PDB file of C-alpha atoms in Angstrom:
ATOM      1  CA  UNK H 202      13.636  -3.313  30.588  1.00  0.00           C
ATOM      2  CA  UNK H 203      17.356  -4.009  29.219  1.00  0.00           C
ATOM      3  CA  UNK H 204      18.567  -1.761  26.309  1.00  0.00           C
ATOM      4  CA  UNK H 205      18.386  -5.322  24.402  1.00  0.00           C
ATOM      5  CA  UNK H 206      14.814  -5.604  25.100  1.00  0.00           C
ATOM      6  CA  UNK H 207      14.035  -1.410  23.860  1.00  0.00           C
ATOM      7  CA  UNK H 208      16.296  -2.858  20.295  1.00  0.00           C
ATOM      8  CA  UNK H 209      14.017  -5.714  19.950  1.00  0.00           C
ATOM      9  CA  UNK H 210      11.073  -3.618  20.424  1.00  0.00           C
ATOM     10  CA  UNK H 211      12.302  -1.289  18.052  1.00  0.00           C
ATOM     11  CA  UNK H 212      13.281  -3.771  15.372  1.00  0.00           C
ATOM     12  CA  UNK H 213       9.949  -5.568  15.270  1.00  0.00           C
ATOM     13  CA  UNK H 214       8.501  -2.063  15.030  1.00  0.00           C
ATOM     14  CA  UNK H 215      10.522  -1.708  11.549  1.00  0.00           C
ATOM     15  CA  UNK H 216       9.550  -4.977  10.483  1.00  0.00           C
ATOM     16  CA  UNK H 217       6.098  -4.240  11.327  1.00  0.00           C
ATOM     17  CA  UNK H 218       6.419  -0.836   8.957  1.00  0.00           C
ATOM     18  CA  UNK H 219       8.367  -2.234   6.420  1.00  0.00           C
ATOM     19  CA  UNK H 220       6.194  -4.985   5.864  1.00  0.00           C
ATOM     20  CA  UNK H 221       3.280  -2.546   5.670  1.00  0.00           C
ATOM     21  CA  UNK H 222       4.871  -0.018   3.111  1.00  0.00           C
ATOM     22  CA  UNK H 223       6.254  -3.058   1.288  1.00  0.00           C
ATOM     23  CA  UNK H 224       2.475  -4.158   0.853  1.00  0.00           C
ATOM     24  CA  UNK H 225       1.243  -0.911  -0.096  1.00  0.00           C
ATOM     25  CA  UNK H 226       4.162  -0.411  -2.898  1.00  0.00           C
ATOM     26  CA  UNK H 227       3.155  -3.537  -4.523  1.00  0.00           C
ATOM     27  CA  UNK H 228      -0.327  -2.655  -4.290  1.00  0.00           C
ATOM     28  CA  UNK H 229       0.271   1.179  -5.665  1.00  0.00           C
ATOM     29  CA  UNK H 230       2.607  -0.363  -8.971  1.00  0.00           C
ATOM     30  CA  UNK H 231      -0.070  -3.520  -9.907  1.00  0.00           C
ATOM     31  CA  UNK H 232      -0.244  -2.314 -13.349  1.00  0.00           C
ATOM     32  CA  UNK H 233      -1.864  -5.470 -13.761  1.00  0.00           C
ATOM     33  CA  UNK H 234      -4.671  -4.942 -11.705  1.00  0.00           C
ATOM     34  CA  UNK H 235      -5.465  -1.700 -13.698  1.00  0.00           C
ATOM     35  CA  UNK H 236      -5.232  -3.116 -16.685  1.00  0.00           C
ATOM     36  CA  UNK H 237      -7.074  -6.091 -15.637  1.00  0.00           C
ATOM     37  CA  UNK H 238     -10.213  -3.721 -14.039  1.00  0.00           C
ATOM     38  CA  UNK H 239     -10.211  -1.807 -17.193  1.00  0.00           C
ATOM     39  CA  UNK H 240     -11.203  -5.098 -19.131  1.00  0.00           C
ATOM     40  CA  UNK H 241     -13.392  -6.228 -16.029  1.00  0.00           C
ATOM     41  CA  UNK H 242     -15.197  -2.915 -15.639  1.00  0.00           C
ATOM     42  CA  UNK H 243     -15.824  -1.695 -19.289  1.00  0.00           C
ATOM     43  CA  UNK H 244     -13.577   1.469 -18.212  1.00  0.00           C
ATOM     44  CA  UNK H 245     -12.845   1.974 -21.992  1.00  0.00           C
ATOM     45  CA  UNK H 246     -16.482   2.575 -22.559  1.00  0.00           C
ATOM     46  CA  UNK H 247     -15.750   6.460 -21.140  1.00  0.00           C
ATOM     47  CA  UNK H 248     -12.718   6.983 -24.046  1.00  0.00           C
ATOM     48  CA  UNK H 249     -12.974   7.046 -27.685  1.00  0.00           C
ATOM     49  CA  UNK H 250      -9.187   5.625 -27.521  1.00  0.00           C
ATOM     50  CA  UNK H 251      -7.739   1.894 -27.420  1.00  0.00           C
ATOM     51  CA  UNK H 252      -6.497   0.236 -24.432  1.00  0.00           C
ATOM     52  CA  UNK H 253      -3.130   0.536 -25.246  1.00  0.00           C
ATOM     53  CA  UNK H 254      -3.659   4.841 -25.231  1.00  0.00           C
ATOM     54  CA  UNK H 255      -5.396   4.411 -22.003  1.00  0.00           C
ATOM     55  CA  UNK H 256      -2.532   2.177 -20.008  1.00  0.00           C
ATOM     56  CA  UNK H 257      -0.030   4.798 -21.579  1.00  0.00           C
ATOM     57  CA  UNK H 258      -1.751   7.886 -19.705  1.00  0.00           C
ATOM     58  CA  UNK H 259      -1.994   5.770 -16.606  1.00  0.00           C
ATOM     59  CA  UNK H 260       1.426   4.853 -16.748  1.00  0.00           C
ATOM     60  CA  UNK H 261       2.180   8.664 -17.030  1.00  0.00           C
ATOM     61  CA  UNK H 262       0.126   9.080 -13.884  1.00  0.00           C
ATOM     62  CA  UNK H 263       2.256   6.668 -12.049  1.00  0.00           C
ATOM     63  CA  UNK H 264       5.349   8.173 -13.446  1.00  0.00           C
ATOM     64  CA  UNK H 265       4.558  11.336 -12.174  1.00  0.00           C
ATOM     65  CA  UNK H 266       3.546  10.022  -8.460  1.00  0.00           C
ATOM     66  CA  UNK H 267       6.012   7.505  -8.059  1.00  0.00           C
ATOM     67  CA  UNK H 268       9.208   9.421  -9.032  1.00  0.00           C
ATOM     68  CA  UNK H 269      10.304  12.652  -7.143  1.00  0.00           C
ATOM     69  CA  UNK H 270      12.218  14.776  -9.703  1.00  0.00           C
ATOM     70  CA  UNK H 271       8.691  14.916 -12.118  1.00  0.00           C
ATOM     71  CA  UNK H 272       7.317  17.723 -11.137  1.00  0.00           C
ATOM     72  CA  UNK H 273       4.631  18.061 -13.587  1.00  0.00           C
ATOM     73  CA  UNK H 274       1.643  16.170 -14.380  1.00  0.00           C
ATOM     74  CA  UNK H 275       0.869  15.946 -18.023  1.00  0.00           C
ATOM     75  CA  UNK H 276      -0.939  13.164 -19.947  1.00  0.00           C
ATOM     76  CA  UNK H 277      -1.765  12.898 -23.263  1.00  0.00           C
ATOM     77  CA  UNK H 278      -5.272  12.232 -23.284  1.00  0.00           C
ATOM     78  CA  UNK H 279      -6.412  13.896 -20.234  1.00  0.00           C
ATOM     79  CA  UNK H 280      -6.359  17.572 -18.805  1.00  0.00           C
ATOM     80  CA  UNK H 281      -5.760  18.261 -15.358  1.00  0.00           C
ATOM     81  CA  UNK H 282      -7.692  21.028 -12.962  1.00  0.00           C
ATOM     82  CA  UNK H 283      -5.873  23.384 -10.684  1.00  0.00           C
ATOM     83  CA  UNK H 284      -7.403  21.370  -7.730  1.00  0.00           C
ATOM     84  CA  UNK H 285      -7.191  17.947  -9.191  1.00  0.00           C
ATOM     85  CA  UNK H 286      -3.614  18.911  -9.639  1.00  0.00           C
ATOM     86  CA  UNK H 287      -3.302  19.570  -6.164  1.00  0.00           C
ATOM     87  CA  UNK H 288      -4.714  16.609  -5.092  1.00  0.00           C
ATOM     88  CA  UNK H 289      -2.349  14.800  -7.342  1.00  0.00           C
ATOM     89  CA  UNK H 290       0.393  16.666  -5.243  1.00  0.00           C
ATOM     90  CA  UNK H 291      -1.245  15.156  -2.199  1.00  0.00           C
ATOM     91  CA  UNK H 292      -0.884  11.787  -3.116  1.00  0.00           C
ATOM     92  CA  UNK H 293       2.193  12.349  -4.729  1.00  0.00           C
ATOM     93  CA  UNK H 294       3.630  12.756  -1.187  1.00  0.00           C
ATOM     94  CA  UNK H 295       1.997  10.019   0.560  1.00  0.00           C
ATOM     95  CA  UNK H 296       3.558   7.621  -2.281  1.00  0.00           C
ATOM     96  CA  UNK H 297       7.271   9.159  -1.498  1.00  0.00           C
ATOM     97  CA  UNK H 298       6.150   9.065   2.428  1.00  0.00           C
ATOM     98  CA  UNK H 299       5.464   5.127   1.982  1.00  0.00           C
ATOM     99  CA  UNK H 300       8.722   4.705   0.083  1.00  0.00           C
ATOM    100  CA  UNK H 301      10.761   6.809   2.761  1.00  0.00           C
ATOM    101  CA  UNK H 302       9.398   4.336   5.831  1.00  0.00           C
ATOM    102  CA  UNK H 303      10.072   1.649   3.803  1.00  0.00           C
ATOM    103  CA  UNK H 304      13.597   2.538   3.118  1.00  0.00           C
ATOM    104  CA  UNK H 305      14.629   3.921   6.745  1.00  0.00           C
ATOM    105  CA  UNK H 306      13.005   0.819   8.390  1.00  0.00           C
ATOM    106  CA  UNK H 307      14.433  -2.003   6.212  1.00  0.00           C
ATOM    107  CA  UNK H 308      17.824  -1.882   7.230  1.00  0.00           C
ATOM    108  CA  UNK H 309      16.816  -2.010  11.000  1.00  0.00           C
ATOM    109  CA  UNK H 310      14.501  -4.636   9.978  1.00  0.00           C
ATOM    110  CA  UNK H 311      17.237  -6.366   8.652  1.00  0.00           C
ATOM    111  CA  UNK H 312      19.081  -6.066  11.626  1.00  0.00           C
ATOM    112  CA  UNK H 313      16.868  -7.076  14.070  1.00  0.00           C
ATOM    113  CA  UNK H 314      15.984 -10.435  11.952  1.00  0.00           C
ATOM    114  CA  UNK H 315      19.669 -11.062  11.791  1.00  0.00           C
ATOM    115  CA  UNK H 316      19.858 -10.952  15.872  1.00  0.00           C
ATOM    116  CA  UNK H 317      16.415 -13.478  15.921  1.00  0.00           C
ATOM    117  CA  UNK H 318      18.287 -15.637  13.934  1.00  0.00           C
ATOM    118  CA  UNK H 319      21.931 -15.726  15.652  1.00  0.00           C
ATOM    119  CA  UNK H 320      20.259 -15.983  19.397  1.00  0.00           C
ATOM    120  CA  UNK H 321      17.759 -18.179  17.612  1.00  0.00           C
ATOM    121  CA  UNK H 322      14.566 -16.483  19.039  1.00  0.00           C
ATOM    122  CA  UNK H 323      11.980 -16.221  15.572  1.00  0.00           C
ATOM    123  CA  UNK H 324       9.815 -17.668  17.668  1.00  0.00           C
ATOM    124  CA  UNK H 325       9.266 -14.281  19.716  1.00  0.00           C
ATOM    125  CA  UNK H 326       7.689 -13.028  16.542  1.00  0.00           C
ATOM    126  CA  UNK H 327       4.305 -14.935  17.131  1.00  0.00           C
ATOM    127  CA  UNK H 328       3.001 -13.263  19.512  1.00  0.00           C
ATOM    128  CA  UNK H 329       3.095 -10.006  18.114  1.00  0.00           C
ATOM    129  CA  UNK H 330       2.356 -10.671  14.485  1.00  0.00           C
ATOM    130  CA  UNK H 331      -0.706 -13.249  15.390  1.00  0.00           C
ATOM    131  CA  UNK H 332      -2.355  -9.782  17.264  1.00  0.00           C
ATOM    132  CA  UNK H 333      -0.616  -7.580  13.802  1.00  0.00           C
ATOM    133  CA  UNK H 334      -2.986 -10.148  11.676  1.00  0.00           C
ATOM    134  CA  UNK H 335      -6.316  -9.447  13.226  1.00  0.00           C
ATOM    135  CA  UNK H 336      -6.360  -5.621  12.854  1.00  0.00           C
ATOM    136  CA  UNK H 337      -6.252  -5.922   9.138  1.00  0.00           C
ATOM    137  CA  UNK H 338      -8.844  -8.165   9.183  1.00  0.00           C
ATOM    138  CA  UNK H 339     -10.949  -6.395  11.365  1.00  0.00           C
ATOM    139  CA  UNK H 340     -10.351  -2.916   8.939  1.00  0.00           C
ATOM    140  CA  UNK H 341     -11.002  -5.200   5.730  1.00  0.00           C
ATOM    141  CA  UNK H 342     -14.850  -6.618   7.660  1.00  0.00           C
ATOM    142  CA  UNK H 343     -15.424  -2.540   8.334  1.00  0.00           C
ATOM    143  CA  UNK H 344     -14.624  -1.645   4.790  1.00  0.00           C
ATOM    144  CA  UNK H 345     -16.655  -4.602   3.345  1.00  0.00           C
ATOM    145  CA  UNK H 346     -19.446  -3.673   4.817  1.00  0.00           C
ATOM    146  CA  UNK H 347     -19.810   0.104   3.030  1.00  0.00           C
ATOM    147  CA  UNK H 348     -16.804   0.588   0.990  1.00  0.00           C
ATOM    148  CA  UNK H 349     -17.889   4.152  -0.151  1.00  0.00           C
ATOM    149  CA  UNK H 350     -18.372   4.935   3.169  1.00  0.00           C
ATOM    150  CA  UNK H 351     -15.113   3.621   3.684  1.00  0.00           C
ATOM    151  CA  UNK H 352     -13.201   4.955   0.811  1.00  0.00           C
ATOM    152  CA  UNK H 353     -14.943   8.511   1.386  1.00  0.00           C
ATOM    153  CA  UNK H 354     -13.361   7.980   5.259  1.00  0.00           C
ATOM    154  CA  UNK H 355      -9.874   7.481   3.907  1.00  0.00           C
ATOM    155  CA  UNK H 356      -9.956  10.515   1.847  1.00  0.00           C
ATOM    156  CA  UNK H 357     -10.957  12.600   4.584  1.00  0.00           C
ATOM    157  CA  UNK H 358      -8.023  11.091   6.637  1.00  0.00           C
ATOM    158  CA  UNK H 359      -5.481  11.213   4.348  1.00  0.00           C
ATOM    159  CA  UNK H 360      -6.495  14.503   2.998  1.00  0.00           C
ATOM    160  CA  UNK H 361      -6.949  17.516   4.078  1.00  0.00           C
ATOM    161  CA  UNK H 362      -9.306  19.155   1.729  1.00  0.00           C
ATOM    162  CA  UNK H 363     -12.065  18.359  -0.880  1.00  0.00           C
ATOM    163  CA  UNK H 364      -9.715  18.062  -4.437  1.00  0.00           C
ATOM    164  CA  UNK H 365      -9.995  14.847  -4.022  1.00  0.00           C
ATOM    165  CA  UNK H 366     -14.190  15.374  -5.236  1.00  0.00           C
ATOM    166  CA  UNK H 367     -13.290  15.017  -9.011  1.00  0.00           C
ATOM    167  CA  UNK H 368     -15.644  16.888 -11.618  1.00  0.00           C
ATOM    168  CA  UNK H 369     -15.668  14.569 -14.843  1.00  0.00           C
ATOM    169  CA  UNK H 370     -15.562  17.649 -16.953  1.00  0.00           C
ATOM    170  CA  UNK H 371     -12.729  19.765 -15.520  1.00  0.00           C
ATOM    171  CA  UNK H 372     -11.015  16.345 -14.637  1.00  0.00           C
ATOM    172  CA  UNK H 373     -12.204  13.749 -16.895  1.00  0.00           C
ATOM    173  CA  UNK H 374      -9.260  11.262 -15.526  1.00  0.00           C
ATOM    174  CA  UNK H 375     -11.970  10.023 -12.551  1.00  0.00           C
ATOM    175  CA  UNK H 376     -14.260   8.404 -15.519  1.00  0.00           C
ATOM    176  CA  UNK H 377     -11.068   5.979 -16.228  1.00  0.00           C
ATOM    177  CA  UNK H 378     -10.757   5.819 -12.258  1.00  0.00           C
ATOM    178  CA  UNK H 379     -14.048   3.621 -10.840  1.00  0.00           C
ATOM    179  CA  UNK H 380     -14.140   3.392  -7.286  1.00  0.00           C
ATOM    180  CA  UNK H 381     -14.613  -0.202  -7.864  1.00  0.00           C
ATOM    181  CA  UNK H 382     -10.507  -0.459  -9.335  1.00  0.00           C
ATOM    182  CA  UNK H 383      -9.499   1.056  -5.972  1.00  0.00           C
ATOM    183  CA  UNK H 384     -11.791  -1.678  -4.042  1.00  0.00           C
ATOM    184  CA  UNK H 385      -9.399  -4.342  -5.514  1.00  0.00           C
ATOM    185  CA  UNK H 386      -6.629  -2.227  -4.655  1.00  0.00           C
ATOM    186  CA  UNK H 387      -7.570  -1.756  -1.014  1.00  0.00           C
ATOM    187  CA  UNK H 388      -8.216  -6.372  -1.331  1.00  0.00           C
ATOM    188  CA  UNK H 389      -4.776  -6.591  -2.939  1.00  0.00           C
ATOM    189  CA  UNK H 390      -2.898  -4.566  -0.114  1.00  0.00           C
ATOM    190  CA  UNK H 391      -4.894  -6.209   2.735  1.00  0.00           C
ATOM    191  CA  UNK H 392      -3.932 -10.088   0.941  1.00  0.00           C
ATOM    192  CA  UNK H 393      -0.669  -8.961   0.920  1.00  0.00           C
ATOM    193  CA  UNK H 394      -0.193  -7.659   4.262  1.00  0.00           C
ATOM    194  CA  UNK H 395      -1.556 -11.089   5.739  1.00  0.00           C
ATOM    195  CA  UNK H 396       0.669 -13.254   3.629  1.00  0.00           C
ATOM    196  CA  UNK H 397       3.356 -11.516   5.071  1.00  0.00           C
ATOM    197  CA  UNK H 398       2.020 -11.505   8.397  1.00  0.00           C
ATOM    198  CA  UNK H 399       1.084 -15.461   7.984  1.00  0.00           C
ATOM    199  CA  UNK H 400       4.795 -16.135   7.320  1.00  0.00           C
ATOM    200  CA  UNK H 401       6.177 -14.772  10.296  1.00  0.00           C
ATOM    201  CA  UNK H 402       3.665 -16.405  12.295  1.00  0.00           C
ATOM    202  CA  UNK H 403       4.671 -20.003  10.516  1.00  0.00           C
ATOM    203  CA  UNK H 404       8.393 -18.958  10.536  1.00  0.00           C
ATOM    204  CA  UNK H 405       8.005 -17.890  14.473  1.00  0.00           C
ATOM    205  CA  UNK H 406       6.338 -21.909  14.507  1.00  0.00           C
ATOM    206  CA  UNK H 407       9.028 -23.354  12.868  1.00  0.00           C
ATOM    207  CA  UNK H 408      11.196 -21.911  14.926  1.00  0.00           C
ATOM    208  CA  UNK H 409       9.724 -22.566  18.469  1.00  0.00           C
ATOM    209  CA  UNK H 410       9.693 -26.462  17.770  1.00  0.00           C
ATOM    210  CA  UNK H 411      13.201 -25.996  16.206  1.00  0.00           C
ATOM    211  CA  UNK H 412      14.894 -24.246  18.581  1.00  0.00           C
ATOM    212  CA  UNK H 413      12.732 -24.496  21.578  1.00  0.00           C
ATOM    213  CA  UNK H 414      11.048 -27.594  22.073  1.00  0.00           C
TER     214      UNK H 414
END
């Protein structure tokens, strides 16, 4: 295989990953969705405070996980355990990990989609992102079936311990937290990641009767 061939490779990669960390950003900052599953599922029947408190501790949450010079947790309604702080830490770093593949891999990405275009070759991108669009799918049916099976098998991938297990009295944040807010999350990012995949199929279409055919 020509050194052409190995770029290629490597540039779909990046697409590939930046189209998956660009999914799960928009996923992990849908303020919207939080607000809109705190109306949905009666979340503010746990607080003795107004929705407007509530969305201004959650948006001191996502300060603190989504920006890497806050090094400190606080809210202003909610106290924080030594091991729910920890496991704030934890996911803390897999937000800056998703933001650091997304950054590395977009300017390849770019790249690469720049040489598809000039040798007029989208249409290689079917292949690869028709076989991308089933695994999601297939994931999504798995989760669907037992989602707290599911959601307690994430945790133990993604984590490495047991702060994620929450006590409502030392950490009363998981009351305001419903497993079923982070169900729509986990629907969001896989709609999301098939959109995107769905376009470069239909792009990779276009392309083959365009500039093939």
């Amino acid at each position: 295989m020509n050194s052409w061939k190995w770029l290629e490779r490597l540039g779909l990669i990046c697409w590939i990953f930046t189209l998956l960390t660009l999914a799960i950003t928009l996923t992990i900052n849908a303020r919207w969705l939080y607000s809109f599953s705190v109306d949905h599922l009666n979340v503010l029947d746990y607080v003795t405070f107004s929705k407007d408190q509530l969305m201004k501790n959650f948006d001191q949450l996502m300060h603190y996980l989504n920006l890497p010079w806050v090094d400190q947790l606080k809210m202003s309604d909610f106290p924080v355990s030594e091991s729910g702080a920890v496991h704030f830490v934890d996911v803390k770093k897999l937000f800056l990990l998703n933001y650091g593949v997304l950054i590395v891999t977009i300017i390849p990405s770019i790249f690469y989609l720049r040489h598809l275009v000039k040798t007029k070759r989208l249409w290689t991108m079917q292949r690869p992102f028709k076989i991308a669009f089933v695994i999601p799918l297939v994931i999504a049916a798995v989760g669907a079936l037992n989602f707290n099976q599911f959601f307690v098998l994430f945790h133990e991938t993604f984590f490495s311990n047991d702060d994620w297990i929450f006590n409502p009295v030392t950490d009363p944040i998981i009351n305001v937290l419903p497993e079923d807010f982070f169900m729509y999350c986990f629907i969001l990012f896989f709609v999301l990641l098939e959109v995107f995949f769905l376009v470069q199929i239909f792009i990779g279409k276009r392309s083959l009767k365009r500039d093939v055919l």
